[in-house]
Amino acid sequence: MAANGTMNDSNNASPAAQTVEESVPTPESVSKTDHGQNGIPKSHLHESESVSDFDDANVEFGWSGIRPRILQFLNRPAWFLVFLCLFAVTQGITVNGLVYVVTTTLERRFQLPSAKSGSISSAYDFSVMVVIIFVTYFGENRHKPKILAIGSLIFGLGSFVFTLPHFLTPHYQPSSGENDVCSINGTEAECSSGAEQISNYFWVFVLAQFLHGLGASPLYTLGVTYIDENVRPKLTGLYIGIFNGASLLGPAIGYLFGGALLNLYTDLTVDPSQFGIDSSNPVFIGAWWVGFLLTCTLALSLILPFLAYPKSLPGSKELAKERVSQAHGGSDFTARAGFGGGLMDFPKACLALIKNIPFMCICGAAATEWFLLAGFAVFAPKFLESQFSLSSSLAAVLVGVSVIPAGVGGSVCGGYIVKRFNLKYRGMMRFCLGTIFVSFLLMSAFFISCSDPKFAGVNVNYDGSNSIDEVNLDSTCNLNCGCDNQFQPVCGANNVIYFSPCHAGCQVSSTGEGGNMYTNCTCFGDTAEESSAMSGKCSSDCWSLPLFLILLFSLEFATVLAVVPSTTATLRCVSHSQRSFALGLQSLIYRALGTVPGPIVIGAIIDNACLLKQPTCGENDSNDTCWLYRNEVFSRSMLILAVCVKLFSILFFLGALLFYKQPPSESKLKDKMMADNETDGRKTNGHTAPLQEFT
């Protein structure tokens, strides 16, 4: 970190002191210098110079030559913040809300394994990771509102593309209706092979998420920078705080709104009761696509407002001059290292940060934490649905009302603690270590698991015995029924789930309030009452759902509690001129190692816990839907993975604390520079040697 300092009463200072004063770089001299040690840029052009090219006539709100006077009240930072917050809410609803909520539904509708459905979420972060550096570099000195308008257009297009598989596929039918019940001595039904290759629509979802990432990439970079350029420094924190609050509101709306939509049948014009199912039935597919049409409309509606804003708002030139005067006092209004001096300096700027061990340790901790957070966000509804036999919509709502408040509360409390106790770098690292250790202990939530539901031919035999070697849905009681391979579960009066009413040997079907009722089932029961079944899975008697939700809330709260302190510590442990670039590099690292692979890896682990996949007609079943999981294997796998990853987080934060070296105080720094210059002066016959950067 370059040493800046001034000497008091220079006219009366000693010659040695005057020599030191001349060698110590002042803000004025730094502003005239493009590069410091190792060729790393240290400063930016004065903001008064950078905005001198702005045309005062082009700071009105409007489109080309159309600038209505009645709309000029919108040409203020507060109104720009409103539109930026709407974009953030739209992004949060879509990417961090709806996509997570509908993941399990997409698996069932399009026959996707969990590893593939996790890749849908990762595609967004991969897209952002690829373009974020280029967007921030090329957009720094360009018309930021226009870039945001282009981003809104691309984001809206991504949401529309996400809905296309619904319109390009035939109406969803959970069963053909021909082989629902057993027809004694009936002919064997033809195997449904899924010849239309519906799983290939996976690539459409990946494309949509890639477009989402492209569109949202300028939101949290250029949008925040535009605010910083056009509001007074003392209001910047307030504006950014409001913006961050809006970005956290989006996922909460997405979870609740998406969960409510899953109670509607996917084909809005079709009554699901004709199939004898309701939203609690596992083959029920909710209206997953409706929410994306709404967010598409929201995103497209923001294009015109963003296009109307000028490159710089009125008064920005005066604000730039104000910031220049603050820069002389040590303000952080400087350019990102690696960009200020051109693209050739980029590798040197990266190398300087890579050599910063505390910074890299914090980046490692961010990657491990986001690895878990991203994976849990995608598959937490699936975990609740499997463990506690919940519907997709109820599982999504429960996750939303527990995890989202914990995330918001943890973020706010973490920031308040840093401010309240004025934590320095070491204090923030100790605080992060404490919160991560607490979250490590709360991983005990995944010790909770419910017993697997009894499923005939899967984990219990048709005769009621529990010893079973391999999955076999055929038995003597349904051998001549001519059953197909369509999953249409029923719960027998014996509290055992059967793959379909046909596989249960049921011969009569009738419609009731809670779904279809089946009677005369030959695979269980002796009397009419004992041989009846209802459509859907059997309800779970597991009592631990409230306890798990409490632990999940606490786990999320403790984890997010460290986000603000670790981000602030990142800014403290790097040189002043590299703070923005350090955050960008950190974002790249935690996306590449965390949010991109996290959902894919966790999805693959979940697939290994599958107990019953959709039966196929002899083809490769690696991409088939899983209908039943081993609950204990599911929870233990999540526990082992989470514990291992949390241990790495603790080690990274510990390294960030132990490898950190406190910079010397200003007085000690001046004393050392004076001594070094006196020594160098004697060696060079009175000529002062170049002052080396001291950290």
Coordinates of N, CA and C in Angstrom, one line a residue, residues 140-273:
E140 N -17.6 1.2 -18.3 CA -17.2 2.2 -17.3 C -17.4 3.7 -17.8
N141 N -17.0 4.0 -19.0 CA -17.0 5.3 -19.5 C -18.1 5.5 -20.6
R142 N -19.0 4.6 -20.7 CA -20.1 4.7 -21.7 C -21.4 5.1 -21.1
H143 N -22.4 5.1 -21.9 CA -23.8 5.5 -21.4 C -24.4 4.4 -20.6
K144 N -24.3 4.4 -19.3 CA -24.7 3.3 -18.4 C -26.2 3.1 -18.5
P145 N -27.1 4.1 -18.5 CA -28.5 3.8 -18.6 C -28.9 3.0 -19.8
K146 N -28.2 3.4 -21.0 CA -28.5 2.7 -22.2 C -28.1 1.2 -22.1
I147 N -27.0 0.9 -21.5 CA -26.5 -0.4 -21.3 C -27.5 -1.2 -20.4
L148 N -28.0 -0.5 -19.4 CA -29.1 -1.1 -18.5 C -30.3 -1.4 -19.3
A149 N -30.7 -0.5 -20.2 CA -31.8 -0.8 -21.1 C -31.6 -2.0 -22.0
I150 N -30.4 -2.1 -22.5 CA -30.1 -3.4 -23.3 C -30.2 -4.6 -22.4
G151 N -29.7 -4.4 -21.2 CA -29.8 -5.5 -20.2 C -31.2 -5.9 -19.9
S152 N -32.1 -5.0 -19.7 CA -33.5 -5.2 -19.5 C -34.1 -6.0 -20.6
L153 N -33.8 -5.6 -21.9 CA -34.3 -6.3 -23.0 C -33.8 -7.7 -23.1
I154 N -32.6 -7.9 -22.9 CA -32.0 -9.3 -22.9 C -32.6 -10.2 -21.8
F155 N -32.8 -9.5 -20.6 CA -33.3 -10.3 -19.5 C -34.8 -10.7 -19.8
G156 N -35.6 -9.7 -20.3 CA -36.9 -10.1 -20.6 C -37.0 -11.1 -21.7
L157 N -36.1 -11.1 -22.7 CA -36.1 -12.1 -23.7 C -35.8 -13.5 -23.1
G158 N -34.9 -13.5 -22.1 CA -34.5 -14.8 -21.4 C -35.8 -15.3 -20.7
S159 N -36.5 -14.5 -20.0 CA -37.7 -15.0 -19.3 C -38.8 -15.5 -20.3
F160 N -38.9 -14.9 -21.5 CA -39.8 -15.4 -22.5 C -39.3 -16.8 -23.0
V161 N -38.0 -16.9 -23.3 CA -37.5 -18.2 -23.8 C -37.7 -19.3 -22.7
F162 N -37.7 -18.9 -21.4 CA -37.9 -19.9 -20.4 C -39.3 -20.6 -20.5
T163 N -40.2 -19.8 -21.0 CA -41.6 -20.3 -21.1 C -41.9 -21.2 -22.3
L164 N -41.0 -21.1 -23.3 CA -41.2 -21.7 -24.6 C -41.5 -23.2 -24.5
P165 N -40.8 -24.0 -23.7 CA -41.1 -25.4 -23.6 C -42.6 -25.7 -23.3
H166 N -43.2 -24.9 -22.5 CA -44.6 -25.1 -22.2 C -45.5 -25.0 -23.4
F167 N -45.1 -24.0 -24.3 CA -46.0 -23.8 -25.5 C -45.6 -24.8 -26.7
L168 N -44.4 -25.3 -26.6 CA -43.9 -26.2 -27.7 C -44.2 -27.6 -27.5
T169 N -44.7 -28.0 -26.3 CA -45.0 -29.4 -26.0 C -46.5 -29.6 -25.9
P170 N -46.9 -30.8 -26.2 CA -48.4 -31.1 -26.1 C -48.9 -30.9 -24.6
H171 N -50.2 -30.8 -24.5 CA -50.7 -30.7 -23.1 C -50.3 -31.8 -22.3
Y172 N -49.9 -31.5 -21.0 CA -49.5 -32.5 -20.1 C -50.6 -33.4 -19.6
Q173 N -50.5 -34.7 -19.7 CA -51.5 -35.6 -19.2 C -50.8 -36.6 -18.3
P174 N -51.1 -36.6 -17.0 CA -50.4 -37.5 -16.1 C -50.7 -39.0 -16.4
S175 N -51.8 -39.3 -17.1 CA -52.1 -40.7 -17.4 C -53.0 -40.7 -18.7
S176 N -52.8 -41.7 -19.5 CA -53.6 -41.8 -20.7 C -55.1 -42.2 -20.4
G177 N -55.4 -42.7 -19.2 CA -56.7 -43.1 -18.8 C -57.1 -44.4 -19.2
E178 N -56.3 -45.1 -20.1 CA -56.7 -46.4 -20.6 C -56.3 -47.5 -19.7
N179 N -55.3 -47.3 -18.9 CA -54.8 -48.4 -18.0 C -54.7 -48.0 -16.5
D180 N -55.6 -47.1 -16.1 CA -55.6 -46.6 -14.7 C -55.9 -47.8 -13.8
V181 N -56.9 -48.6 -14.2 CA -57.3 -49.7 -13.3 C -57.0 -51.0 -13.9
C182 N -57.0 -52.0 -13.1 CA -56.7 -53.3 -13.6 C -57.9 -54.0 -14.3
S183 N -57.5 -54.4 -15.5 CA -58.5 -55.2 -16.3 C -58.1 -56.6 -16.3
I184 N -58.7 -57.5 -15.5 CA -58.3 -58.8 -15.4 C -58.2 -59.5 -16.8
N185 N -57.1 -60.2 -17.0 CA -56.9 -60.9 -18.2 C -56.7 -59.9 -19.4
G186 N -56.4 -58.7 -19.1 CA -56.2 -57.7 -20.1 C -54.9 -57.9 -20.8
T187 N -54.8 -57.3 -22.0 CA -53.5 -57.4 -22.7 C -52.5 -56.5 -22.1
E188 N -51.3 -56.8 -22.2 CA -50.2 -56.0 -21.7 C -50.1 -54.7 -22.4
A189 N -50.1 -53.6 -21.6 CA -50.0 -52.3 -22.2 C -48.7 -52.0 -22.9
E190 N -48.7 -51.2 -23.9 CA -47.5 -50.8 -24.6 C -46.7 -49.9 -23.6
C191 N -45.4 -50.1 -23.7 CA -44.5 -49.3 -22.9 C -44.4 -47.9 -23.4
S192 N -44.6 -46.9 -22.5 CA -44.4 -45.5 -23.0 C -43.0 -45.1 -22.9
S193 N -42.3 -44.9 -24.0 CA -40.9 -44.7 -24.1 C -40.5 -43.2 -24.1
G194 N -41.4 -42.3 -24.2 CA -41.1 -40.9 -24.2 C -40.3 -40.5 -25.5
A195 N -40.9 -41.0 -26.6 CA -40.2 -40.9 -27.9 C -40.0 -39.4 -28.3
E196 N -40.8 -38.5 -27.8 CA -40.6 -37.1 -28.2 C -39.4 -36.4 -27.6
Q197 N -38.6 -37.2 -26.8 CA -37.4 -36.7 -26.2 C -37.6 -35.3 -25.5
I198 N -38.5 -35.3 -24.6 CA -38.9 -34.1 -24.0 C -37.8 -33.5 -23.1
S199 N -36.9 -34.4 -22.7 CA -35.8 -33.9 -21.8 C -34.8 -33.0 -22.6
N200 N -34.9 -33.0 -23.9 CA -34.0 -32.1 -24.7 C -34.3 -30.6 -24.5
Y201 N -35.5 -30.4 -24.0 CA -35.8 -29.0 -23.7 C -35.0 -28.4 -22.6
F202 N -34.2 -29.2 -21.9 CA -33.2 -28.8 -20.9 C -32.4 -27.6 -21.5
W203 N -32.0 -27.8 -22.8 CA -31.1 -26.8 -23.4 C -31.8 -25.4 -23.6
V204 N -33.1 -25.5 -23.7 CA -33.8 -24.2 -23.8 C -33.8 -23.5 -22.5
F205 N -33.9 -24.2 -21.4 CA -33.8 -23.5 -20.1 C -32.4 -23.0 -19.9
V206 N -31.4 -23.7 -20.3 CA -30.0 -23.3 -20.2 C -29.8 -22.0 -21.0
L207 N -30.3 -21.9 -22.2 CA -30.2 -20.7 -23.0 C -30.9 -19.6 -22.3
A208 N -32.1 -19.8 -21.8 CA -32.8 -18.7 -21.1 C -32.0 -18.2 -19.9
Q209 N -31.4 -19.1 -19.1 CA -30.6 -18.7 -18.0 C -29.4 -17.9 -18.4
F210 N -28.8 -18.3 -19.5 CA -27.7 -17.6 -20.1 C -28.0 -16.2 -20.5
L211 N -29.2 -16.0 -21.1 CA -29.7 -14.7 -21.4 C -30.0 -13.9 -20.1
H212 N -30.5 -14.5 -19.1 CA -30.8 -13.8 -17.8 C -29.4 -13.3 -17.3
G213 N -28.4 -14.1 -17.4 CA -27.1 -13.7 -16.9 C -26.5 -12.5 -17.7
L214 N -26.7 -12.5 -19.0 CA -26.2 -11.4 -19.8 C -27.0 -10.1 -19.5
G215 N -28.3 -10.3 -19.3 CA -29.1 -9.1 -19.1 C -28.8 -8.5 -17.7
A216 N -28.6 -9.3 -16.7 CA -28.4 -8.8 -15.3 C -27.0 -8.4 -15.0
S217 N -26.0 -8.7 -15.8 CA -24.6 -8.4 -15.5 C -24.4 -6.9 -15.3
P218 N -25.0 -6.0 -16.0 CA -24.7 -4.6 -15.6 C -25.5 -4.0 -14.4
L219 N -26.4 -4.8 -13.9 CA -27.3 -4.3 -12.8 C -26.6 -4.0 -11.6
Y220 N -25.8 -4.9 -11.1 CA -25.1 -4.7 -9.8 C -23.7 -4.1 -10.0
T221 N -23.3 -3.7 -11.2 CA -22.0 -3.1 -11.4 C -22.2 -1.6 -11.9
L222 N -22.7 -1.5 -13.2 CA -22.9 -0.2 -13.8 C -24.0 0.6 -13.1
G223 N -25.1 -0.2 -12.7 CA -26.2 0.5 -12.0 C -25.7 1.2 -10.7
V224 N -25.0 0.5 -9.9 CA -24.5 1.1 -8.7 C -23.5 2.2 -8.9
T225 N -22.6 2.0 -10.0 CA -21.7 3.1 -10.3 C -22.4 4.3 -10.7
Y226 N -23.4 4.2 -11.5 CA -24.2 5.4 -12.0 C -24.8 6.2 -10.8
I227 N -25.3 5.4 -9.8 CA -25.8 6.1 -8.6 C -24.7 6.8 -7.9
D228 N -23.5 6.2 -7.7 CA -22.4 6.8 -7.0 C -21.9 8.0 -7.7
E229 N -22.0 8.1 -9.1 CA -21.6 9.2 -9.8 C -22.5 10.4 -9.7
N230 N -23.8 10.2 -9.4 CA -24.8 11.2 -9.5 C -25.5 11.6 -8.2
V231 N -25.0 11.1 -7.0 CA -25.5 11.5 -5.7 C -24.3 12.0 -4.9
R232 N -24.7 12.8 -3.9 CA -23.6 13.3 -3.0 C -23.0 12.1 -2.2
P233 N -21.7 12.2 -1.9 CA -21.0 11.1 -1.2 C -21.7 10.6 0.1
K234 N -22.3 11.6 0.8 CA -22.9 11.2 2.1 C -24.2 10.4 1.9
L235 N -24.8 10.5 0.7 CA -26.0 9.8 0.4 C -25.8 8.5 -0.4
T236 N -24.6 8.3 -0.8 CA -24.3 7.1 -1.6 C -24.7 5.8 -0.8
G237 N -24.3 5.7 0.5 CA -24.5 4.6 1.3 C -26.0 4.3 1.4
L238 N -26.8 5.4 1.6 CA -28.2 5.2 1.8 C -28.9 4.7 0.5
Y239 N -28.5 5.2 -0.7 CA -29.0 4.8 -1.9 C -28.7 3.3 -2.2
I240 N -27.4 2.9 -2.0 CA -27.0 1.6 -2.2 C -27.7 0.6 -1.2
G241 N -27.9 1.1 0.0 CA -28.6 0.3 1.0 C -30.0 0.0 0.6
I242 N -30.7 1.0 0.1 CA -32.1 0.8 -0.5 C -32.0 -0.2 -1.6
F243 N -31.1 0.0 -2.5 CA -30.9 -0.9 -3.6 C -30.7 -2.4 -3.2
N244 N -29.8 -2.6 -2.2 CA -29.6 -3.9 -1.7 C -30.8 -4.5 -1.1
G245 N -31.6 -3.7 -0.4 CA -32.8 -4.2 0.2 C -33.8 -4.6 -0.8
A246 N -33.9 -3.9 -1.9 CA -34.8 -4.3 -3.0 C -34.3 -5.6 -3.6
S247 N -33.0 -5.8 -3.8 CA -32.5 -7.0 -4.4 C -32.8 -8.2 -3.5
L248 N -32.9 -8.0 -2.2 CA -33.3 -9.1 -1.2 C -34.8 -9.4 -1.2
L249 N -35.5 -8.4 -1.6 CA -37.0 -8.5 -1.6 C -37.4 -9.4 -2.7
G250 N -36.7 -9.4 -3.8 CA -37.1 -10.1 -5.0 C -37.2 -11.6 -4.8
P251 N -36.2 -12.3 -4.2 CA -36.3 -13.8 -3.9 C -37.5 -14.1 -3.1
A252 N -37.8 -13.3 -2.0 CA -38.9 -13.6 -1.2 C -40.2 -13.6 -2.0
I253 N -40.4 -12.6 -2.8 CA -41.6 -12.5 -3.7 C -41.6 -13.7 -4.6
G254 N -40.5 -14.1 -5.2 CA -40.4 -15.2 -6.1 C -40.8 -16.5 -5.4
Y255 N -40.3 -16.8 -4.2 CA -40.7 -18.0 -3.5 C -42.2 -18.1 -3.3
L256 N -42.7 -17.0 -2.7 CA -44.1 -17.0 -2.3 C -45.0 -17.1 -3.6
F257 N -44.7 -16.2 -4.5 CA -45.5 -16.1 -5.8 C -45.4 -17.4 -6.6
G258 N -44.2 -18.0 -6.7 CA -44.0 -19.2 -7.4 C -44.7 -20.4 -6.7
G259 N -44.6 -20.4 -5.4 CA -45.3 -21.5 -4.7 C -46.8 -21.4 -4.9
A260 N -47.4 -20.2 -4.9 CA -48.8 -20.1 -5.2 C -49.2 -20.5 -6.6
L261 N -48.3 -20.2 -7.5 CA -48.6 -20.6 -8.9 C -48.6 -22.1 -9.1
L262 N -47.8 -22.8 -8.3 CA -47.7 -24.3 -8.4 C -49.0 -25.0 -8.0
N263 N -49.9 -24.2 -7.3 CA -51.2 -24.8 -7.0 C -52.1 -24.8 -8.2
L264 N -51.8 -24.0 -9.2 CA -52.6 -24.0 -10.5 C -52.1 -25.1 -11.4
Y265 N -53.0 -25.7 -12.1 CA -52.5 -26.8 -13.1 C -51.8 -26.1 -14.3
T266 N -50.8 -26.8 -14.8 CA -49.9 -26.2 -15.8 C -50.7 -25.8 -17.0
D267 N -51.7 -26.5 -17.4 CA -52.5 -26.1 -18.6 C -53.8 -25.5 -18.0
L268 N -53.8 -24.1 -18.0 CA -54.8 -23.4 -17.2 C -56.2 -23.7 -17.7
T269 N -56.4 -24.2 -18.9 CA -57.7 -24.4 -19.5 C -58.2 -25.9 -19.2
V270 N -57.4 -26.6 -18.5 CA -57.7 -28.0 -18.2 C -58.0 -28.2 -16.8
D271 N -59.0 -28.9 -16.5 CA -59.4 -29.2 -15.1 C -58.7 -30.5 -14.7
P272 N -57.8 -30.5 -13.7 CA -57.0 -31.7 -13.3 C -57.9 -32.7 -12.7
S273 N -59.1 -32.4 -12.2 CA -59.9 -33.4 -11.6 C -60.3 -34.5 -12.5

